[in-house]
Amino acid sequence: MDKIWINGGKPLKGDVTVSGAKNAALPILAATLLGQGEHRIVNIPQLMDVSTIKRLLNHLGAVISDEGGARGWTVRMPALAHADAPYELVKTMRASVLVLGPLAARFGEARVSLPGGCAIGARPINLHLMGLEKMGAEVTIEHGYVRVKAKRLRGARIYLDLPSVTGTENLMMAATLAEGVTVIENAAREPEVADLAQFLIRCGARITGAGTDVVTIEGVSSLDGSGTHRIMPDRIEAGTYLAAAAITGGEIFVRGCHPRHLDAVLLKLREIGVEIDEESEGVRATAGGPIGAVDIKTLPYPGFPTDMQAQMMALMSLSNGLSVMNETVFENRFTHVAELKRMGADIQIQGNNAMIKGVRRLSGAPVMASDLRASASLVLAGLAAEGETEISRVYHLDRGYERIEEKFSSLGGEITRIKQMP
Ligand code: UD1
């Protein structure tokens, strides 16, 4: 298993281009199962999760040609080869559950391994299943798999107890081919939901309200190819690079990100004293002075994203005061704390709150990545720390960050991947 080696303490400076968003690419690739024609999708990030969904789509019967670089992928789904998402794939990527809605809607059947727990909490899919049942599907659970059957889904009024992101996406996709109108209330408002809706609309779907908390879908009898769709920029990757400028006292221009997608993050970065310039091509963060303390509560969009919590905590650990991080989205998302403490951070956890007392410096140490964003926080801490940091289990990082060590090297970071035989 590869490791990342960092010799920290250098201010990062320069331009970095943001990749396509993982959390938009995954549902959009799953949505290709719905249409009969050909889709061309560009700006797909090269990530392990994307390779996993490609394997899954191939298994289901999709024909994919990866033309590389700016040409992207062409995807066709002529006929169903298998109706199941096997455990081997779902256990490495929970978002595999996103094929449930499309398969049930177009082929009338789906069998998807239940994801089970994961490093950041229980993460059930009860809302996905409740919505499909409301749309007339028969849902059964057997041998660790959820099985969904339906002749043709029917439009329904669905209220989500929590604005689940993949739940909203799964149900929105399922509803595109249902008979009648579906209304999803308390829907997730994440920009990735809106990007998926744009893709579906290009395929002929009738959707209004995506990106707000009420999404209305008028079912159609079939969907076609999408023409070319460009995946939106990754707002979490962008936020991570802006936080890198802040934690190393540097200046980074993140090219290609949409400032509006990052409102809550930019607000908090400004609050701790980082200069943020929103430019037409992206966002620039300039730091250098002391990092101020700040309190943050993670919330569904447009609140502060839970996917930026770990990276911000690395930053707060070097502030000049006491900060509180309140994690409200996932119940067990502080696994990076023990590792940050090994680097000298002063953090106490009480339930879903972390109290972070800023220290003057972090020192490099061997640490272990435990989930995707936790890994990113360790990279940030390592870039700011005095001395050498070695991060193991970086496969977590490879799930969601494209060429992270290359991008940080190009900004002046002393960071390299140590390849290890499996
Ligand atoms: C998505 C993102 C992930 C992000 C998360 C929250 C993708 C592929 N992943 O994950 O990066 O961290 O949103 O912004 O887009 N819940 C239920 N029942 C359900 C579904 C969810 O109780 O059926 C709960 C979860 O346990 C969690 C909360 O709802 O506490 C939000 O989860 P959800 O929005 O579904 O996260 P994901 O879609 O899995």
CSV table of C-alpha atoms and ligand atoms in Angstrom, one decimal:
chain,number,residue,atom,x,y,z
A,1,MET,CA,0.0,0.0,0.0
A,2,ASP,CA,1.3,3.4,-1.0
A,3,LYS,CA,2.4,6.1,1.5
A,4,ILE,CA,2.6,9.8,1.2
A,5,TRP,CA,5.8,11.5,2.5
A,6,ILE,CA,5.8,15.2,3.3
A,7,ASN,CA,8.5,17.5,4.5
A,8,GLY,CA,6.4,20.4,5.8
A,9,GLY,CA,6.8,24.0,6.8
A,10,LYS,CA,6.9,25.7,3.3
A,11,PRO,CA,4.3,28.3,2.3
A,12,LEU,CA,2.5,27.0,-0.8
A,13,LYS,CA,2.2,29.4,-3.7
A,14,GLY,CA,0.8,29.3,-7.2
A,15,ASP,CA,-2.2,28.2,-9.4
A,16,VAL,CA,-4.0,24.9,-9.2
A,17,THR,CA,-6.8,23.7,-11.4
A,18,VAL,CA,-9.7,22.0,-9.8
A,19,SER,CA,-10.9,18.6,-11.1
A,20,GLY,CA,-14.4,17.5,-11.9
A,21,ALA,CA,-16.5,16.7,-8.8
A,22,LYS,CA,-16.5,13.1,-7.6
A,23,ASN,CA,-19.9,13.5,-6.0
A,24,ALA,CA,-21.4,14.8,-9.3
A,25,ALA,CA,-19.6,12.2,-11.5
A,26,LEU,CA,-20.8,9.2,-9.6
A,27,PRO,CA,-24.6,9.9,-9.8
A,28,ILE,CA,-24.3,11.1,-13.4
A,29,LEU,CA,-22.5,8.0,-14.4
A,30,ALA,CA,-25.1,5.9,-12.6
A,31,ALA,CA,-27.8,7.9,-14.5
A,32,THR,CA,-26.4,6.7,-17.9
A,33,LEU,CA,-28.2,3.5,-17.1
A,34,LEU,CA,-31.6,5.3,-17.6
A,35,GLY,CA,-31.1,6.4,-21.2
A,36,GLN,CA,-31.1,4.4,-24.4
A,37,GLY,CA,-28.8,6.6,-26.4
A,38,GLU,CA,-25.2,7.6,-26.2
A,39,HIS,CA,-23.8,9.9,-23.5
A,40,ARG,CA,-20.5,11.8,-23.7
A,41,ILE,CA,-19.3,12.9,-20.3
A,42,VAL,CA,-16.3,15.2,-19.9
A,43,ASN,CA,-14.3,16.5,-17.0
A,44,ILE,CA,-14.6,13.1,-15.2
A,45,PRO,CA,-11.9,13.0,-12.4
A,46,GLN,CA,-9.5,10.1,-12.4
A,47,LEU,CA,-10.2,8.6,-9.0
A,48,MET,CA,-10.6,5.2,-7.5
A,49,ASP,CA,-14.3,5.7,-6.8
A,50,VAL,CA,-14.8,6.5,-10.5
A,51,SER,CA,-12.9,3.3,-11.5
A,52,THR,CA,-15.2,1.4,-9.1
A,53,ILE,CA,-18.4,2.8,-10.7
A,54,LYS,CA,-17.0,2.0,-14.1
A,55,ARG,CA,-16.5,-1.6,-13.1
A,56,LEU,CA,-20.0,-1.7,-11.7
A,57,LEU,CA,-21.5,-0.2,-14.9
A,58,ASN,CA,-19.6,-2.6,-17.0
A,59,HIS,CA,-20.9,-5.5,-14.9
A,60,LEU,CA,-24.5,-4.2,-15.4
A,61,GLY,CA,-24.0,-4.2,-19.2
A,62,ALA,CA,-22.9,-0.6,-20.0
A,63,VAL,CA,-20.5,-0.1,-22.9
A,64,ILE,CA,-18.0,2.5,-22.0
A,65,SER,CA,-15.2,3.9,-24.0
A,66,ASP,CA,-12.7,6.0,-22.1
A,67,GLU,CA,-11.2,8.4,-24.7
A,68,GLY,CA,-9.1,10.0,-22.0
A,69,GLY,CA,-8.4,13.7,-21.2
A,70,ALA,CA,-10.7,16.3,-22.5
A,71,ARG,CA,-12.6,13.8,-24.7
A,72,GLY,CA,-14.0,12.1,-21.7
A,73,TRP,CA,-16.1,9.0,-21.8
A,74,THR,CA,-18.9,7.8,-24.1
A,75,VAL,CA,-21.3,5.5,-22.4
A,76,ARG,CA,-24.2,3.4,-23.7
A,77,MET,CA,-26.5,1.1,-21.9
A,78,PRO,CA,-28.1,-1.1,-24.6
A,79,ALA,CA,-29.4,-4.0,-22.4
A,80,LEU,CA,-29.1,-5.3,-18.9
A,81,ALA,CA,-26.5,-8.0,-18.4
A,82,HIS,CA,-26.9,-8.4,-14.6
A,83,ALA,CA,-29.3,-6.5,-12.2
A,84,ASP,CA,-27.0,-6.6,-9.2
A,85,ALA,CA,-24.4,-4.5,-7.5
A,86,PRO,CA,-22.2,-7.1,-5.8
A,87,TYR,CA,-20.8,-6.8,-2.3
A,88,GLU,CA,-17.2,-6.5,-3.5
A,89,LEU,CA,-18.0,-3.2,-5.2
A,90,VAL,CA,-20.4,-1.8,-2.7
A,91,LYS,CA,-18.1,-2.4,0.2
A,92,THR,CA,-15.4,-0.2,-1.3
A,93,MET,CA,-17.8,2.5,-2.4
A,94,ARG,CA,-21.1,3.2,-0.7
A,95,ALA,CA,-22.2,5.4,-3.6
A,96,SER,CA,-22.7,2.1,-5.6
A,97,VAL,CA,-26.2,2.3,-4.2
A,98,LEU,CA,-26.9,5.0,-6.8
A,99,VAL,CA,-27.6,2.3,-9.4
A,100,LEU,CA,-30.7,1.2,-7.4
A,101,GLY,CA,-33.1,3.9,-8.7
A,102,PRO,CA,-32.0,3.8,-12.4
A,103,LEU,CA,-32.1,0.0,-12.6
A,104,ALA,CA,-35.5,-0.2,-10.9
A,105,ALA,CA,-36.9,2.5,-13.1
A,106,ARG,CA,-35.7,1.3,-16.5
A,107,PHE,CA,-35.4,-2.5,-16.0
A,108,GLY,CA,-37.9,-3.1,-13.2
A,109,GLU,CA,-35.5,-4.9,-11.0
A,110,ALA,CA,-32.3,-4.3,-9.0
A,111,ARG,CA,-30.3,-6.1,-6.4
A,112,VAL,CA,-27.8,-4.1,-4.5
A,113,SER,CA,-25.6,-5.2,-1.5
A,114,LEU,CA,-26.5,-3.3,1.6
A,115,PRO,CA,-23.6,-1.0,2.4
A,116,GLY,CA,-23.4,-1.6,6.1
A,117,GLY,CA,-21.5,0.6,8.4
A,118,CYS,CA,-18.4,2.6,7.4
A,119,ALA,CA,-15.7,4.6,9.1
A,120,ILE,CA,-17.8,7.7,9.5
A,121,GLY,CA,-21.0,6.2,10.8
A,122,ALA,CA,-23.9,3.8,10.2
A,123,ARG,CA,-25.1,5.6,7.0
A,124,PRO,CA,-28.3,3.7,6.4
A,125,ILE,CA,-30.3,3.8,3.1
A,126,ASN,CA,-33.8,3.7,4.6
A,127,LEU,CA,-34.8,6.9,2.9
A,128,HIS,CA,-33.8,5.6,-0.5
A,129,LEU,CA,-35.9,2.5,0.1
A,130,MET,CA,-38.9,4.3,1.6
A,131,GLY,CA,-39.1,6.6,-1.5
A,132,LEU,CA,-38.9,3.6,-3.9
A,133,GLU,CA,-41.7,1.9,-1.9
A,134,LYS,CA,-43.8,5.0,-2.2
A,135,MET,CA,-43.3,4.8,-5.9
A,136,GLY,CA,-44.8,1.4,-5.9
A,137,ALA,CA,-41.7,-0.8,-5.8
A,138,GLU,CA,-41.6,-4.0,-3.8
A,139,VAL,CA,-38.5,-3.8,-1.5
A,140,THR,CA,-37.2,-6.9,0.2
A,141,ILE,CA,-34.0,-7.5,2.1
A,142,GLU,CA,-32.4,-11.0,1.9
A,143,HIS,CA,-28.8,-12.3,2.4
A,144,GLY,CA,-27.4,-8.9,2.9
A,145,TYR,CA,-28.9,-7.6,-0.4
A,146,VAL,CA,-31.8,-5.2,-1.0
A,147,ARG,CA,-34.0,-6.3,-3.9
A,148,VAL,CA,-36.3,-3.9,-5.6
A,149,LYS,CA,-38.9,-5.0,-8.1
A,150,ALA,CA,-41.5,-2.9,-9.9
A,151,LYS,CA,-43.4,-3.2,-13.2
A,152,ARG,CA,-43.4,0.6,-13.7
A,153,LEU,CA,-42.8,3.0,-10.9
A,154,ARG,CA,-45.6,5.5,-10.1
A,155,GLY,CA,-45.2,9.1,-9.3
A,156,ALA,CA,-45.5,9.9,-5.5
A,157,ARG,CA,-45.2,12.6,-2.9
A,158,ILE,CA,-42.1,11.8,-0.9
A,159,TYR,CA,-40.9,13.6,2.2
A,160,LEU,CA,-37.3,12.9,3.3
A,161,ASP,CA,-36.7,13.1,7.1
A,162,LEU,CA,-33.2,14.2,6.4
A,163,PRO,CA,-32.1,15.8,3.1
A,164,SER,CA,-30.0,12.9,2.0
A,165,VAL,CA,-27.8,13.7,-1.0
A,166,THR,CA,-27.6,10.3,-2.6
A,167,GLY,CA,-31.2,9.6,-1.4
A,168,THR,CA,-32.5,12.6,-3.3
A,169,GLU,CA,-30.4,11.6,-6.4
A,170,ASN,CA,-31.6,8.0,-6.4
A,171,LEU,CA,-35.2,9.0,-6.1
A,172,MET,CA,-34.9,11.8,-8.7
A,173,MET,CA,-33.4,9.3,-11.2
A,174,ALA,CA,-36.1,6.7,-10.4
A,175,ALA,CA,-38.9,9.3,-10.9
A,176,THR,CA,-37.7,10.3,-14.4
A,177,LEU,CA,-39.2,7.1,-15.8
A,178,ALA,CA,-42.2,6.7,-13.4
A,179,GLU,CA,-45.8,7.2,-14.5
A,180,GLY,CA,-47.0,10.6,-13.3
A,181,VAL,CA,-45.5,13.3,-11.1
A,182,THR,CA,-43.1,12.8,-8.2
A,183,VAL,CA,-42.5,15.5,-5.6
A,184,ILE,CA,-39.5,15.1,-3.3
A,185,GLU,CA,-39.8,17.4,-0.3
A,186,ASN,CA,-36.9,18.3,2.1
A,187,ALA,CA,-34.7,17.3,-0.8
A,188,ALA,CA,-30.9,17.9,-0.6
A,189,ARG,CA,-29.9,21.2,-2.1
A,190,GLU,CA,-26.3,20.3,-3.0
A,191,PRO,CA,-25.0,21.7,-6.3
A,192,GLU,CA,-24.3,18.1,-7.3
A,193,VAL,CA,-28.0,17.3,-7.3
A,194,ALA,CA,-28.6,20.2,-9.7
A,195,ASP,CA,-25.8,19.0,-11.9
A,196,LEU,CA,-27.4,15.6,-12.1
A,197,ALA,CA,-30.7,17.2,-12.9
A,198,GLN,CA,-29.1,19.1,-15.8
A,199,PHE,CA,-27.7,15.9,-17.2
A,200,LEU,CA,-31.1,14.2,-16.9
A,201,ILE,CA,-32.9,17.1,-18.5
A,202,ARG,CA,-30.5,16.8,-21.5
A,203,CYS,CA,-31.6,13.2,-21.8
A,204,GLY,CA,-35.3,14.3,-21.9
A,205,ALA,CA,-36.3,14.2,-18.3
A,206,ARG,CA,-38.8,16.8,-16.9
A,207,ILE,CA,-37.4,18.1,-13.7
A,208,THR,CA,-37.9,21.4,-11.9
A,209,GLY,CA,-36.6,22.7,-8.5
A,210,ALA,CA,-33.3,20.7,-8.4
A,211,GLY,CA,-31.0,22.6,-6.1
A,212,THR,CA,-33.9,23.7,-3.9
A,213,ASP,CA,-35.7,21.6,-1.2
A,214,VAL,CA,-38.6,20.7,-3.4
A,215,VAL,CA,-37.9,18.8,-6.6
A,216,THR,CA,-40.7,17.9,-9.0
A,217,ILE,CA,-40.2,15.3,-11.6
A,218,GLU,CA,-42.8,14.6,-14.3
A,219,GLY,CA,-42.1,11.0,-15.5
A,220,VAL,CA,-41.6,10.3,-19.2
A,221,SER,CA,-41.7,6.9,-21.0
A,222,SER,CA,-38.1,6.8,-22.0
A,223,LEU,CA,-34.9,8.8,-21.9
A,224,ASP,CA,-32.3,9.2,-24.6
A,225,GLY,CA,-28.6,10.1,-24.9
A,226,SER,CA,-27.4,13.3,-23.3
A,227,GLY,CA,-25.1,14.9,-25.9
A,228,THR,CA,-22.1,16.2,-24.1
A,229,HIS,CA,-22.2,16.9,-20.4
A,230,ARG,CA,-19.4,18.5,-18.4
A,231,ILE,CA,-19.1,17.5,-14.8
A,232,MET,CA,-19.2,20.5,-12.4
A,233,PRO,CA,-15.9,21.5,-10.6
A,234,ASP,CA,-15.2,19.7,-7.2
A,235,ARG,CA,-16.0,22.3,-4.5
A,236,ILE,CA,-14.5,20.1,-1.8
A,237,GLU,CA,-11.2,19.7,-3.6
A,238,ALA,CA,-11.2,23.5,-4.2
A,239,GLY,CA,-11.9,24.1,-0.5
A,240,THR,CA,-9.0,21.8,0.4
A,241,TYR,CA,-6.6,23.8,-1.7
A,242,LEU,CA,-7.8,27.1,-0.2
A,243,ALA,CA,-7.3,25.6,3.3
A,244,ALA,CA,-3.8,24.6,2.2
A,245,ALA,CA,-3.0,28.2,1.4
A,246,ALA,CA,-4.3,29.2,4.8
A,247,ILE,CA,-2.5,26.5,6.9
A,248,THR,CA,0.9,27.1,5.2
A,249,GLY,CA,0.7,30.9,5.2
A,250,GLY,CA,0.8,30.9,1.4
A,251,GLU,CA,-1.1,32.1,-1.6
A,252,ILE,CA,-3.1,29.8,-3.9
A,253,PHE,CA,-5.3,30.5,-6.9
A,254,VAL,CA,-7.8,27.7,-7.4
A,255,ARG,CA,-8.7,27.9,-11.0
A,256,GLY,CA,-12.1,26.7,-12.3
A,257,CYS,CA,-14.1,26.5,-9.0
A,258,HIS,CA,-17.4,28.3,-8.5
A,259,PRO,CA,-17.2,30.7,-5.5
A,260,ARG,CA,-21.0,30.4,-5.0
A,261,HIS,CA,-20.6,26.7,-4.3
A,262,LEU,CA,-18.1,27.6,-1.6
A,263,ASP,CA,-20.0,30.4,0.2
A,264,ALA,CA,-19.9,28.9,3.7
A,265,VAL,CA,-16.3,27.8,3.4
A,266,LEU,CA,-15.1,31.2,2.1
A,267,LEU,CA,-17.0,32.9,4.9
A,268,LYS,CA,-15.2,30.9,7.6
A,269,LEU,CA,-11.8,31.3,5.9
A,270,ARG,CA,-12.4,35.1,5.9
A,271,GLU,CA,-13.4,35.0,9.5
A,272,ILE,CA,-10.1,33.4,10.5
A,273,GLY,CA,-8.2,36.1,8.7
A,274,VAL,CA,-7.5,34.6,5.2
A,275,GLU,CA,-7.8,37.1,2.3
A,276,ILE,CA,-10.2,35.7,-0.2
A,277,ASP,CA,-10.6,37.1,-3.7
A,278,GLU,CA,-13.3,35.9,-5.9
A,279,GLU,CA,-12.2,36.2,-9.5
A,280,SER,CA,-14.0,35.3,-12.8
A,281,GLU,CA,-11.7,32.3,-13.3
A,282,GLY,CA,-11.7,31.0,-9.7
A,283,VAL,CA,-10.8,31.9,-6.1
A,284,ARG,CA,-7.5,33.1,-4.6
A,285,ALA,CA,-6.6,32.6,-0.9
A,286,THR,CA,-3.8,34.7,0.6
A,287,ALA,CA,-2.6,34.0,4.1
A,288,GLY,CA,0.4,34.9,6.2
A,289,GLY,CA,-0.9,36.5,9.4
A,290,PRO,CA,-2.1,34.6,12.5
A,291,ILE,CA,-5.0,32.2,12.0
A,292,GLY,CA,-8.0,33.3,14.1
A,293,ALA,CA,-10.2,30.9,16.1
A,294,VAL,CA,-13.6,30.1,14.8
A,295,ASP,CA,-16.7,28.0,15.6
A,296,ILE,CA,-18.2,25.8,12.9
A,297,LYS,CA,-21.2,23.7,12.6
A,298,THR,CA,-21.5,21.2,9.7
A,299,LEU,CA,-24.9,21.2,8.0
A,300,PRO,CA,-26.5,20.1,4.7
A,301,TYR,CA,-25.9,22.6,1.8
A,302,PRO,CA,-25.8,25.6,1.9
A,303,GLY,CA,-24.4,25.1,5.4
A,304,PHE,CA,-20.8,24.3,6.1
A,305,PRO,CA,-20.0,21.0,4.4
A,306,THR,CA,-19.1,18.0,6.5
A,307,ASP,CA,-16.7,17.0,3.8
A,308,MET,CA,-14.6,20.1,4.7
A,309,GLN,CA,-14.8,19.5,8.5
A,310,ALA,CA,-11.5,17.5,8.9
A,311,GLN,CA,-9.5,19.9,6.7
A,312,MET,CA,-10.8,22.9,8.7
A,313,MET,CA,-9.9,21.2,11.9
A,314,ALA,CA,-6.3,20.9,10.8
A,315,LEU,CA,-6.4,24.6,10.3
A,316,MET,CA,-8.1,25.4,13.6
A,317,SER,CA,-5.4,23.4,15.4
A,318,LEU,CA,-2.9,26.1,14.5
A,319,SER,CA,-5.2,29.1,15.4
A,320,ASN,CA,-4.5,31.6,18.1
A,321,GLY,CA,-7.4,30.7,20.3
A,322,LEU,CA,-10.1,28.1,21.1
A,323,SER,CA,-12.4,26.8,18.3
A,324,VAL,CA,-15.4,24.5,18.4
A,325,MET,CA,-16.3,22.1,15.6
A,326,ASN,CA,-19.8,20.8,15.8
A,327,GLU,CA,-20.4,17.8,13.5
A,328,THR,CA,-24.1,17.4,12.9
A,329,VAL,CA,-24.3,15.3,9.7
A,330,PHE,CA,-22.4,12.1,10.6
A,331,GLU,CA,-22.0,10.7,14.0
A,332,ASN,CA,-18.5,9.4,13.9
A,333,ARG,CA,-16.5,11.7,11.8
A,334,PHE,CA,-13.6,12.6,14.1
A,335,THR,CA,-11.2,9.8,13.3
A,336,HIS,CA,-8.6,12.2,12.2
A,337,VAL,CA,-8.4,13.8,15.7
A,338,ALA,CA,-6.2,11.1,17.3
A,339,GLU,CA,-3.8,11.4,14.4
A,340,LEU,CA,-3.7,15.2,14.5
A,341,LYS,CA,-3.0,14.9,18.2
A,342,ARG,CA,0.0,12.7,17.4
A,343,MET,CA,1.3,15.7,15.4
A,344,GLY,CA,0.9,18.0,18.5
A,345,ALA,CA,-2.7,19.3,18.1
A,346,ASP,CA,-4.7,20.0,21.3
A,347,ILE,CA,-8.2,18.7,20.7
A,348,GLN,CA,-10.8,17.3,23.0
A,349,ILE,CA,-13.9,15.5,21.8
A,350,GLN,CA,-17.3,15.7,23.6
A,351,GLY,CA,-20.0,13.8,21.7
A,352,ASN,CA,-20.3,15.5,18.3
A,353,ASN,CA,-18.2,18.5,19.4
A,354,ALA,CA,-14.5,18.9,19.1
A,355,MET,CA,-12.8,21.6,21.2
A,356,ILE,CA,-9.6,22.7,19.4
A,357,LYS,CA,-7.1,24.8,21.3
A,358,GLY,CA,-4.7,26.3,18.9
A,359,VAL,CA,-1.0,25.4,19.2
A,360,ARG,CA,2.0,27.3,17.9
A,361,ARG,CA,3.3,24.5,15.7
A,362,LEU,CA,2.6,20.9,14.6
A,363,SER,CA,5.4,18.5,14.2
A,364,GLY,CA,5.7,15.8,11.5
A,365,ALA,CA,4.9,12.2,12.5
A,366,PRO,CA,3.9,8.9,11.0
A,367,VAL,CA,0.1,8.9,10.8
A,368,MET,CA,-2.6,6.7,9.4
A,369,ALA,CA,-5.4,7.8,7.1
A,370,SER,CA,-8.8,6.5,8.2
A,371,ASP,CA,-11.3,7.9,5.6
A,372,LEU,CA,-11.2,10.2,2.6
A,373,ARG,CA,-11.5,13.7,4.2
A,374,ALA,CA,-9.6,12.6,7.3
A,375,SER,CA,-6.7,11.8,5.0
A,376,ALA,CA,-6.9,15.3,3.4
A,377,SER,CA,-6.7,16.9,6.8
A,378,LEU,CA,-3.5,14.9,7.6
A,379,VAL,CA,-1.9,16.0,4.3
A,380,LEU,CA,-2.7,19.7,5.2
A,381,ALA,CA,-1.3,19.2,8.7
A,382,GLY,CA,1.8,17.5,7.3
A,383,LEU,CA,2.3,20.4,4.8
A,384,ALA,CA,2.2,22.9,7.7
A,385,ALA,CA,4.2,20.8,10.3
A,386,GLU,CA,7.8,21.1,11.1
A,387,GLY,CA,9.7,18.0,9.8
A,388,GLU,CA,8.6,14.9,8.1
A,389,THR,CA,5.2,13.2,8.0
A,390,GLU,CA,4.5,9.8,6.5
A,391,ILE,CA,0.8,9.0,5.9
A,392,SER,CA,-0.1,5.4,5.4
A,393,ARG,CA,-3.3,3.9,4.0
A,394,VAL,CA,-3.5,6.6,1.3
A,395,TYR,CA,-6.0,4.5,-0.8
A,396,HIS,CA,-8.6,6.6,1.1
A,397,LEU,CA,-7.1,9.7,-0.4
A,398,ASP,CA,-7.0,8.2,-3.9
A,399,ARG,CA,-10.8,7.7,-3.7
A,400,GLY,CA,-11.4,11.4,-3.9
A,401,TYR,CA,-8.4,13.5,-4.8
A,402,GLU,CA,-6.9,13.5,-8.3
A,403,ARG,CA,-3.0,13.5,-8.3
A,404,ILE,CA,-3.0,15.3,-5.0
A,405,GLU,CA,0.8,14.9,-4.5
A,406,GLU,CA,1.5,16.3,-8.0
A,407,LYS,CA,-0.8,19.2,-7.4
A,408,PHE,CA,0.7,20.1,-4.0
A,409,SER,CA,4.3,19.7,-5.5
A,410,SER,CA,3.5,22.1,-8.2
A,411,LEU,CA,2.6,24.6,-5.5
A,412,GLY,CA,6.0,24.2,-3.9
A,413,GLY,CA,5.1,21.5,-1.3
A,414,GLU,CA,7.7,18.9,-0.6
A,415,ILE,CA,5.5,15.9,-1.0
A,416,THR,CA,5.9,12.6,-2.7
A,417,ARG,CA,4.3,9.2,-3.0
A,418,ILE,CA,6.2,6.2,-1.8
A,419,LYS,CA,5.0,3.3,-4.0
A,420,GLN,CA,4.7,0.0,-2.2
A,421,MET,CA,4.0,-3.4,-3.5
A,422,PRO,CA,0.5,-4.7,-2.5
B,1,UD1,C1,-23.1,12.4,0.3
B,1,UD1,C2,-21.7,12.6,-0.2
B,1,UD1,C3,-20.7,12.6,0.9
B,1,UD1,C4,-21.1,13.7,1.9
B,1,UD1,C5,-22.6,13.5,2.3
B,1,UD1,C6,-23.1,14.6,3.2
B,1,UD1,C7,-21.8,11.5,-2.4
B,1,UD1,C8,-21.4,10.3,-3.3
B,1,UD1,N1,-21.4,11.4,-1.1
B,1,UD1,O1,-23.1,11.1,1.0
B,1,UD1,O2,-19.4,12.9,0.4
B,1,UD1,O3,-20.3,13.6,3.1
B,1,UD1,O4,-23.4,13.4,1.2
B,1,UD1,O5,-22.9,15.8,2.6
B,1,UD1,O6,-22.5,12.4,-2.8
B,1,UD1,N2,-29.2,9.1,6.2
B,1,UD1,C9,-30.2,8.3,6.8
B,1,UD1,N3,-31.0,7.5,5.9
B,1,UD1,C10,-30.7,7.5,4.6
B,1,UD1,C11,-29.7,8.3,4.0
B,1,UD1,C12,-29.0,9.1,4.9
B,1,UD1,O7,-30.4,8.3,8.0
B,1,UD1,O8,-31.5,6.7,3.9
B,1,UD1,C13,-28.4,10.0,7.1
B,1,UD1,C14,-26.9,9.6,7.1
B,1,UD1,O9,-26.7,8.6,8.0
B,1,UD1,C15,-26.3,11.0,7.5
B,1,UD1,C16,-27.3,12.0,6.8
B,1,UD1,O10,-28.5,11.3,6.5
B,1,UD1,O11,-26.4,11.1,8.8
B,1,UD1,C17,-26.7,12.6,5.5
B,1,UD1,O12,-26.3,11.5,4.6
B,1,UD1,P1,-26.4,11.6,3.1
B,1,UD1,O13,-26.7,13.0,2.6
B,1,UD1,O14,-27.3,10.5,2.6
B,1,UD1,O15,-24.9,11.2,2.6
B,1,UD1,P2,-24.5,10.4,1.3
B,1,UD1,O16,-25.5,10.8,0.3
B,1,UD1,O17,-24.2,9.0,1.6
